[in-house]
Every structure is written in structure tokens, then in C-alpha cells.
PDB file of C-alpha atoms in Angstrom:
ATOM      1  CA  UNK Z   1     -58.891  40.728  -7.134  1.00  0.00           C
ATOM      2  CA  UNK Z   2     -62.249  41.185  -8.861  1.00  0.00           C
ATOM      3  CA  UNK Z   3     -65.501  41.017  -6.872  1.00  0.00           C
ATOM      4  CA  UNK Z   4     -66.555  38.058  -9.008  1.00  0.00           C
ATOM      5  CA  UNK Z   5     -63.580  36.081  -7.645  1.00  0.00           C
ATOM      6  CA  UNK Z   6     -64.972  36.199  -4.085  1.00  0.00           C
ATOM      7  CA  UNK Z   7     -67.164  33.183  -3.329  1.00  0.00           C
ATOM      8  CA  UNK Z   8     -67.838  33.840   0.378  1.00  0.00           C
ATOM      9  CA  UNK Z   9     -67.365  36.707   2.815  1.00  0.00           C
ATOM     10  CA  UNK Z  10     -67.793  37.541   6.505  1.00  0.00           C
ATOM     11  CA  UNK Z  11     -67.477  40.828   8.384  1.00  0.00           C
ATOM     12  CA  UNK Z  12     -65.381  40.879  11.552  1.00  0.00           C
ATOM     13  CA  UNK Z  13     -65.899  43.010  14.653  1.00  0.00           C
ATOM     14  CA  UNK Z  14     -62.837  45.139  13.882  1.00  0.00           C
ATOM     15  CA  UNK Z  15     -64.273  46.226  10.539  1.00  0.00           C
ATOM     16  CA  UNK Z  16     -62.141  43.941   8.381  1.00  0.00           C
ATOM     17  CA  UNK Z  17     -63.470  41.223   6.106  1.00  0.00           C
ATOM     18  CA  UNK Z  18     -62.718  37.550   5.618  1.00  0.00           C
ATOM     19  CA  UNK Z  19     -62.860  36.611   1.927  1.00  0.00           C
ATOM     20  CA  UNK Z  20     -62.786  33.248   0.180  1.00  0.00           C
ATOM     21  CA  UNK Z  21     -61.159  33.218  -3.258  1.00  0.00           C
ATOM     22  CA  UNK Z  22     -60.809  29.741  -4.714  1.00  0.00           C
ATOM     23  CA  UNK Z  23     -58.985  27.642  -2.132  1.00  0.00           C
ATOM     24  CA  UNK Z  24     -57.476  30.657  -0.392  1.00  0.00           C
ATOM     25  CA  UNK Z  25     -58.578  32.915   2.438  1.00  0.00           C
ATOM     26  CA  UNK Z  26     -57.876  36.647   2.362  1.00  0.00           C
ATOM     27  CA  UNK Z  27     -58.415  39.497   4.736  1.00  0.00           C
ATOM     28  CA  UNK Z  28     -59.867  42.726   3.421  1.00  0.00           C
ATOM     29  CA  UNK Z  29     -60.565  46.286   4.421  1.00  0.00           C
ATOM     30  CA  UNK Z  30     -62.642  48.890   2.643  1.00  0.00           C
ATOM     31  CA  UNK Z  31     -60.669  52.006   1.721  1.00  0.00           C
ATOM     32  CA  UNK Z  32     -62.922  54.950   1.041  1.00  0.00           C
ATOM     33  CA  UNK Z  33     -66.232  54.164  -0.597  1.00  0.00           C
ATOM     34  CA  UNK Z  34     -65.145  52.060  -3.534  1.00  0.00           C
ATOM     35  CA  UNK Z  35     -61.811  50.343  -2.930  1.00  0.00           C
ATOM     36  CA  UNK Z  36     -61.058  47.047  -1.216  1.00  0.00           C
ATOM     37  CA  UNK Z  37     -57.554  46.453   0.126  1.00  0.00           C
ATOM     38  CA  UNK Z  38     -56.864  42.723   0.494  1.00  0.00           C
ATOM     39  CA  UNK Z  39     -54.105  40.695   2.102  1.00  0.00           C
ATOM     40  CA  UNK Z  40     -53.375  36.970   2.006  1.00  0.00           C
ATOM     41  CA  UNK Z  41     -54.109  34.830   5.062  1.00  0.00           C
ATOM     42  CA  UNK Z  42     -53.970  31.139   4.213  1.00  0.00           C
ATOM     43  CA  UNK Z  43     -54.467  28.413   1.637  1.00  0.00           C
ATOM     44  CA  UNK Z  44     -53.130  27.475  -1.757  1.00  0.00           C
ATOM     45  CA  UNK Z  45     -53.424  24.216  -3.627  1.00  0.00           C
ATOM     46  CA  UNK Z  46     -56.461  21.980  -3.192  1.00  0.00           C
ATOM     47  CA  UNK Z  47     -55.934  19.529  -0.359  1.00  0.00           C
ATOM     48  CA  UNK Z  48     -56.339  18.969   3.335  1.00  0.00           C
ATOM     49  CA  UNK Z  49     -53.556  20.268   5.556  1.00  0.00           C
ATOM     50  CA  UNK Z  50     -53.287  22.401   8.670  1.00  0.00           C
ATOM     51  CA  UNK Z  51     -50.466  24.900   8.987  1.00  0.00           C
ATOM     52  CA  UNK Z  52     -49.545  28.536   8.576  1.00  0.00           C
ATOM     53  CA  UNK Z  53     -50.241  30.613   5.492  1.00  0.00           C
ATOM     54  CA  UNK Z  54     -49.544  28.894   2.186  1.00  0.00           C
ATOM     55  CA  UNK Z  55     -48.743  25.610   3.948  1.00  0.00           C
ATOM     56  CA  UNK Z  56     -52.428  25.156   4.786  1.00  0.00           C
ATOM     57  CA  UNK Z  57     -54.779  23.596   2.265  1.00  0.00           C
ATOM     58  CA  UNK Z  58     -58.539  23.778   1.699  1.00  0.00           C
ATOM     59  CA  UNK Z  59     -60.764  22.097  -0.827  1.00  0.00           C
ATOM     60  CA  UNK Z  60     -63.609  24.259  -2.072  1.00  0.00           C
ATOM     61  CA  UNK Z  61     -64.381  26.272   1.095  1.00  0.00           C
ATOM     62  CA  UNK Z  62     -68.021  27.288   0.831  1.00  0.00           C
ATOM     63  CA  UNK Z  63     -68.540  29.730   3.717  1.00  0.00           C
ATOM     64  CA  UNK Z  64     -66.818  31.702   6.463  1.00  0.00           C
ATOM     65  CA  UNK Z  65     -67.961  33.170   9.778  1.00  0.00           C
ATOM     66  CA  UNK Z  66     -66.193  35.533  12.156  1.00  0.00           C
ATOM     67  CA  UNK Z  67     -65.603  34.562  15.773  1.00  0.00           C
ATOM     68  CA  UNK Z  68     -65.573  37.129  18.562  1.00  0.00           C
ATOM     69  CA  UNK Z  69     -61.830  36.738  19.146  1.00  0.00           C
ATOM     70  CA  UNK Z  70     -60.976  37.675  15.558  1.00  0.00           C
ATOM     71  CA  UNK Z  71     -60.543  34.126  14.254  1.00  0.00           C
ATOM     72  CA  UNK Z  72     -62.443  32.929  11.189  1.00  0.00           C
ATOM     73  CA  UNK Z  73     -64.337  29.636  10.962  1.00  0.00           C
ATOM     74  CA  UNK Z  74     -64.454  28.004   7.530  1.00  0.00           C
ATOM     75  CA  UNK Z  75     -66.898  25.456   6.104  1.00  0.00           C
ATOM     76  CA  UNK Z  76     -64.421  23.338   4.134  1.00  0.00           C
ATOM     77  CA  UNK Z  77     -66.990  21.804   1.808  1.00  0.00           C
ATOM     78  CA  UNK Z  78     -64.769  19.447  -0.172  1.00  0.00           C
ATOM     79  CA  UNK Z  79     -62.903  18.206   2.883  1.00  0.00           C
ATOM     80  CA  UNK Z  80     -66.067  17.557   4.951  1.00  0.00           C
ATOM     81  CA  UNK Z  81     -64.520  19.587   7.759  1.00  0.00           C
ATOM     82  CA  UNK Z  82     -64.789  22.751   9.815  1.00  0.00           C
ATOM     83  CA  UNK Z  83     -61.564  24.730   9.987  1.00  0.00           C
ATOM     84  CA  UNK Z  84     -60.384  27.658  12.105  1.00  0.00           C
ATOM     85  CA  UNK Z  85     -58.042  30.404  10.867  1.00  0.00           C
ATOM     86  CA  UNK Z  86     -56.280  32.671  13.348  1.00  0.00           C
ATOM     87  CA  UNK Z  87     -55.717  36.361  12.726  1.00  0.00           C
ATOM     88  CA  UNK Z  88     -52.149  35.517  11.764  1.00  0.00           C
ATOM     89  CA  UNK Z  89     -53.211  32.949   9.152  1.00  0.00           C
ATOM     90  CA  UNK Z  90     -52.607  29.738  11.082  1.00  0.00           C
ATOM     91  CA  UNK Z  91     -55.106  27.028  10.121  1.00  0.00           C
ATOM     92  CA  UNK Z  92     -56.301  24.228  12.399  1.00  0.00           C
ATOM     93  CA  UNK Z  93     -59.102  21.706  11.979  1.00  0.00           C
ATOM     94  CA  UNK Z  94     -61.901  22.321  14.447  1.00  0.00           C
ATOM     95  CA  UNK Z  95     -63.897  19.194  13.615  1.00  0.00           C
ATOM     96  CA  UNK Z  96     -64.211  16.636  10.845  1.00  0.00           C
ATOM     97  CA  UNK Z  97     -61.650  15.375   8.379  1.00  0.00           C
ATOM     98  CA  UNK Z  98     -61.375  14.479   4.708  1.00  0.00           C
ATOM     99  CA  UNK Z  99     -63.886  11.648   5.125  1.00  0.00           C
ATOM    100  CA  UNK Z 100     -67.608  12.157   4.815  1.00  0.00           C
ATOM    101  CA  UNK Z 101     -70.172  10.908   7.320  1.00  0.00           C
ATOM    102  CA  UNK Z 102     -72.622  12.022   9.990  1.00  0.00           C
ATOM    103  CA  UNK Z 103     -71.026  10.852  13.185  1.00  0.00           C
ATOM    104  CA  UNK Z 104     -71.405  12.931  16.340  1.00  0.00           C
ATOM    105  CA  UNK Z 105     -68.924  12.828  19.201  1.00  0.00           C
ATOM    106  CA  UNK Z 106     -65.575  14.310  20.095  1.00  0.00           C
ATOM    107  CA  UNK Z 107     -64.353  16.796  17.478  1.00  0.00           C
ATOM    108  CA  UNK Z 108     -61.419  14.627  16.459  1.00  0.00           C
ATOM    109  CA  UNK Z 109     -63.770  11.715  15.675  1.00  0.00           C
ATOM    110  CA  UNK Z 110     -66.879  13.517  14.365  1.00  0.00           C
ATOM    111  CA  UNK Z 111     -67.677  13.401  10.648  1.00  0.00           C
ATOM    112  CA  UNK Z 112     -69.461  15.863   8.349  1.00  0.00           C
ATOM    113  CA  UNK Z 113     -70.762  15.624   4.795  1.00  0.00           C
ATOM    114  CA  UNK Z 114     -70.294  18.658   2.561  1.00  0.00           C
ATOM    115  CA  UNK Z 115     -70.785  21.447   5.141  1.00  0.00           C
ATOM    116  CA  UNK Z 116     -72.427  24.341   3.294  1.00  0.00           C
ATOM    117  CA  UNK Z 117     -72.399  27.131   5.876  1.00  0.00           C
ATOM    118  CA  UNK Z 118     -71.177  28.028   9.352  1.00  0.00           C
ATOM    119  CA  UNK Z 119     -72.175  30.511  12.047  1.00  0.00           C
ATOM    120  CA  UNK Z 120     -70.567  31.462  15.361  1.00  0.00           C
ATOM    121  CA  UNK Z 121     -72.776  32.255  18.350  1.00  0.00           C
ATOM    122  CA  UNK Z 122     -72.127  34.994  20.892  1.00  0.00           C
ATOM    123  CA  UNK Z 123     -70.778  32.308  23.212  1.00  0.00           C
ATOM    124  CA  UNK Z 124     -68.252  31.131  20.649  1.00  0.00           C
ATOM    125  CA  UNK Z 125     -70.022  27.908  19.683  1.00  0.00           C
ATOM    126  CA  UNK Z 126     -70.059  26.914  16.016  1.00  0.00           C
ATOM    127  CA  UNK Z 127     -73.170  25.917  14.063  1.00  0.00           C
ATOM    128  CA  UNK Z 128     -72.788  23.995  10.820  1.00  0.00           C
ATOM    129  CA  UNK Z 129     -75.362  23.494   8.042  1.00  0.00           C
ATOM    130  CA  UNK Z 130     -75.224  20.334   5.943  1.00  0.00           C
ATOM    131  CA  UNK Z 131     -77.645  20.800   3.046  1.00  0.00           C
ATOM    132  CA  UNK Z 132     -77.207  17.322   1.580  1.00  0.00           C
ATOM    133  CA  UNK Z 133     -78.770  15.640   4.596  1.00  0.00           C
ATOM    134  CA  UNK Z 134     -80.856  18.458   6.071  1.00  0.00           C
ATOM    135  CA  UNK Z 135     -78.758  18.591   9.238  1.00  0.00           C
ATOM    136  CA  UNK Z 136     -77.709  21.360  11.587  1.00  0.00           C
ATOM    137  CA  UNK Z 137     -74.707  20.445  13.740  1.00  0.00           C
ATOM    138  CA  UNK Z 138     -73.396  22.141  16.872  1.00  0.00           C
ATOM    139  CA  UNK Z 139     -69.697  22.253  17.764  1.00  0.00           C
ATOM    140  CA  UNK Z 140     -69.347  23.090  21.436  1.00  0.00           C
ATOM    141  CA  UNK Z 141     -66.763  22.314  24.082  1.00  0.00           C
ATOM    142  CA  UNK Z 142     -64.827  19.892  21.899  1.00  0.00           C
ATOM    143  CA  UNK Z 143     -67.960  17.939  21.018  1.00  0.00           C
ATOM    144  CA  UNK Z 144     -70.206  17.723  17.941  1.00  0.00           C
ATOM    145  CA  UNK Z 145     -73.946  17.071  18.220  1.00  0.00           C
ATOM    146  CA  UNK Z 146     -76.783  17.093  15.704  1.00  0.00           C
ATOM    147  CA  UNK Z 147     -79.677  19.486  16.304  1.00  0.00           C
ATOM    148  CA  UNK Z 148     -82.791  17.684  15.099  1.00  0.00           C
ATOM    149  CA  UNK Z 149     -85.346  20.394  14.526  1.00  0.00           C
ATOM    150  CA  UNK Z 150     -88.158  19.783  12.038  1.00  0.00           C
ATOM    151  CA  UNK Z 151     -90.391  22.810  11.438  1.00  0.00           C
ATOM    152  CA  UNK Z 152     -94.107  22.137  11.006  1.00  0.00           C
ATOM    153  CA  UNK Z 153     -94.108  23.080   7.351  1.00  0.00           C
ATOM    154  CA  UNK Z 154     -91.532  20.426   6.525  1.00  0.00           C
ATOM    155  CA  UNK Z 155     -93.726  17.721   8.029  1.00  0.00           C
ATOM    156  CA  UNK Z 156     -97.058  19.083   6.794  1.00  0.00           C
ATOM    157  CA  UNK Z 157     -95.948  19.553   3.188  1.00  0.00           C
ATOM    158  CA  UNK Z 158     -93.398  16.717   3.169  1.00  0.00           C
ATOM    159  CA  UNK Z 159     -90.690  19.166   2.098  1.00  0.00           C
ATOM    160  CA  UNK Z 160     -87.117  18.071   2.634  1.00  0.00           C
ATOM    161  CA  UNK Z 161     -85.493  20.871   4.592  1.00  0.00           C
ATOM    162  CA  UNK Z 162     -82.176  21.599   2.898  1.00  0.00           C
ATOM    163  CA  UNK Z 163     -80.309  24.081   5.124  1.00  0.00           C
ATOM    164  CA  UNK Z 164     -78.033  25.966   2.750  1.00  0.00           C
ATOM    165  CA  UNK Z 165     -77.407  28.848   5.130  1.00  0.00           C
ATOM    166  CA  UNK Z 166     -77.302  29.464   8.853  1.00  0.00           C
ATOM    167  CA  UNK Z 167     -76.747  32.496  11.065  1.00  0.00           C
ATOM    168  CA  UNK Z 168     -76.940  33.188  14.795  1.00  0.00           C
ATOM    169  CA  UNK Z 169     -78.260  36.471  16.178  1.00  0.00           C
ATOM    170  CA  UNK Z 170     -75.837  38.759  17.969  1.00  0.00           C
ATOM    171  CA  UNK Z 171     -77.502  37.970  21.275  1.00  0.00           C
ATOM    172  CA  UNK Z 172     -77.036  34.265  20.674  1.00  0.00           C
ATOM    173  CA  UNK Z 173     -80.634  33.456  21.666  1.00  0.00           C
ATOM    174  CA  UNK Z 174     -82.000  32.674  18.211  1.00  0.00           C
ATOM    175  CA  UNK Z 175     -80.945  30.589  15.269  1.00  0.00           C
ATOM    176  CA  UNK Z 176     -82.040  31.449  11.735  1.00  0.00           C
ATOM    177  CA  UNK Z 177     -81.858  28.935   8.920  1.00  0.00           C
ATOM    178  CA  UNK Z 178     -82.625  29.397   5.254  1.00  0.00           C
ATOM    179  CA  UNK Z 179     -83.606  26.412   3.198  1.00  0.00           C
ATOM    180  CA  UNK Z 180     -84.925  25.398  -0.171  1.00  0.00           C
ATOM    181  CA  UNK Z 181     -88.649  24.817  -0.449  1.00  0.00           C
ATOM    182  CA  UNK Z 182     -90.420  27.418   1.697  1.00  0.00           C
ATOM    183  CA  UNK Z 183     -90.787  31.142   2.406  1.00  0.00           C
ATOM    184  CA  UNK Z 184     -92.023  30.759   6.004  1.00  0.00           C
ATOM    185  CA  UNK Z 185     -90.164  32.746   8.676  1.00  0.00           C
ATOM    186  CA  UNK Z 186     -90.616  32.365  12.424  1.00  0.00           C
ATOM    187  CA  UNK Z 187     -88.770  33.179  15.623  1.00  0.00           C
ATOM    188  CA  UNK Z 188     -87.059  29.828  15.894  1.00  0.00           C
ATOM    189  CA  UNK Z 189     -85.746  29.678  12.362  1.00  0.00           C
ATOM    190  CA  UNK Z 190     -86.352  30.923   8.862  1.00  0.00           C
ATOM    191  CA  UNK Z 191     -86.670  29.204   5.540  1.00  0.00           C
ATOM    192  CA  UNK Z 192     -86.129  31.047   2.274  1.00  0.00           C
ATOM    193  CA  UNK Z 193     -84.999  30.536  -1.275  1.00  0.00           C
ATOM    194  CA  UNK Z 194     -81.742  32.455  -1.344  1.00  0.00           C
ATOM    195  CA  UNK Z 195     -80.080  33.582   1.896  1.00  0.00           C
ATOM    196  CA  UNK Z 196     -80.309  35.043   5.355  1.00  0.00           C
ATOM    197  CA  UNK Z 197     -78.370  37.563   7.445  1.00  0.00           C
ATOM    198  CA  UNK Z 198     -78.832  39.306  10.760  1.00  0.00           C
ATOM    199  CA  UNK Z 199     -78.768  43.083  11.077  1.00  0.00           C
ATOM    200  CA  UNK Z 200     -77.363  45.155  13.947  1.00  0.00           C
ATOM    201  CA  UNK Z 201     -80.719  45.017  15.762  1.00  0.00           C
ATOM    202  CA  UNK Z 202     -80.652  41.192  15.704  1.00  0.00           C
ATOM    203  CA  UNK Z 203     -83.439  40.971  13.121  1.00  0.00           C
ATOM    204  CA  UNK Z 204     -83.302  38.222  10.527  1.00  0.00           C
ATOM    205  CA  UNK Z 205     -83.083  39.675   7.020  1.00  0.00           C
ATOM    206  CA  UNK Z 206     -84.145  37.179   4.363  1.00  0.00           C
ATOM    207  CA  UNK Z 207     -83.072  37.443   0.730  1.00  0.00           C
ATOM    208  CA  UNK Z 208     -85.075  35.596  -1.915  1.00  0.00           C
ATOM    209  CA  UNK Z 209     -84.549  34.998  -5.610  1.00  0.00           C
ATOM    210  CA  UNK Z 210     -87.074  37.790  -6.264  1.00  0.00           C
ATOM    211  CA  UNK Z 211     -85.107  40.475  -4.345  1.00  0.00           C
TER     212      UNK Z 211
END
């Protein structure tokens, strides 16, 4: 597996990695300073199916996030869904289905449209970014709700906030969003042109196209 094949990655608490390669999910572990040992977890052909290992199907997964229990949450972009993968490679659908929409409600009835990124809070709740419609969704306790937060700059400059990335701090008290159209960063959220991550001290680290 070449580094260029990996389209998304998340680090887990046990030091392993979750890697997206095409429509498949792999686990990975760094060996020494320059080698990556990988192992297959789930996925195969394009489609929408829960199941174990190669029986599961994704369609263009765009992002992954590690949960505290070792599971991995997947933004299944093409299927308009949020999926969960256990440590053993068993895939279940957390919310959404292969139908696009913006409906809130119980997870089995809620609809998403092209989820671009996911984050897992310290409490185990899942946050989902939908860039196409500028939405941030919260999956909590079997229910999906839309978080309607409009930063001042988006209103003042009439910029459409397109949340391509989302990350929760380790303490779970702050939410950081990066979006197209602004470089402003504040405590409640961040907007940038390329990406965002959180370091071990719970600081938001913003990457721009100039970095």
C-alpha cells in the first residue's frame, strides 16, 4: 500500500491507525520510523451493506474518526450515511442510509447529504459535517439533530460556511470547524482553507493552503 492510496486516516488511543483506501478500511501500525504495517478491516465493492469484513460495503468514504472504545466512525460520503466499524471489522450503520436529505430524528429515520467529515467527542457523541449545505449534525443517544451555528463573519461578509472538516477537543468542551471562505479562528469554532486538527494539549491546529 502506497501512501498516495490512503484518502483518510485517524489515530486511535492504542497507537494504531484507521486508514481509508478506496472503498475499504484498513488498520495500521507504525513499525520503526519508516514502515507502516497494515491489515484489512472491512469493505470491498462499492455499495451499501452492513456486515463483517469483506461482506460490508461503502461508497466513497471520505473521513474516519476514532471512538474511545476502539471503534471507528466513517463518513460514508456516497451513501449519505454514518457508519461504525468495530475493532473486529464488523460494520453497522449508525445513522442515515443510501438516500440523501436533511431530516433530523431517530437515527434509523434521519437523512444526510454527502457527509464530508466526522468527529467523536469525549462523551462518545458523533459530529458530522455536511459541506454541501453548510450543516453540522450531532448524533447522540440514538437521535440526530442539526446544530445551527452561524459565526459573525459568515453573516457580515455573506460567506456561505462550507464545513469540510470538523474535530472535537479531547476534553469535549469545544468544537472546531474548518470551512472555505475565511481564516478567522475563535474559541467556539475555526474556519480555514485546508484543515484542522487538535493537538495533545487540546489546541486547535489549523492548516492552510499556504502551509
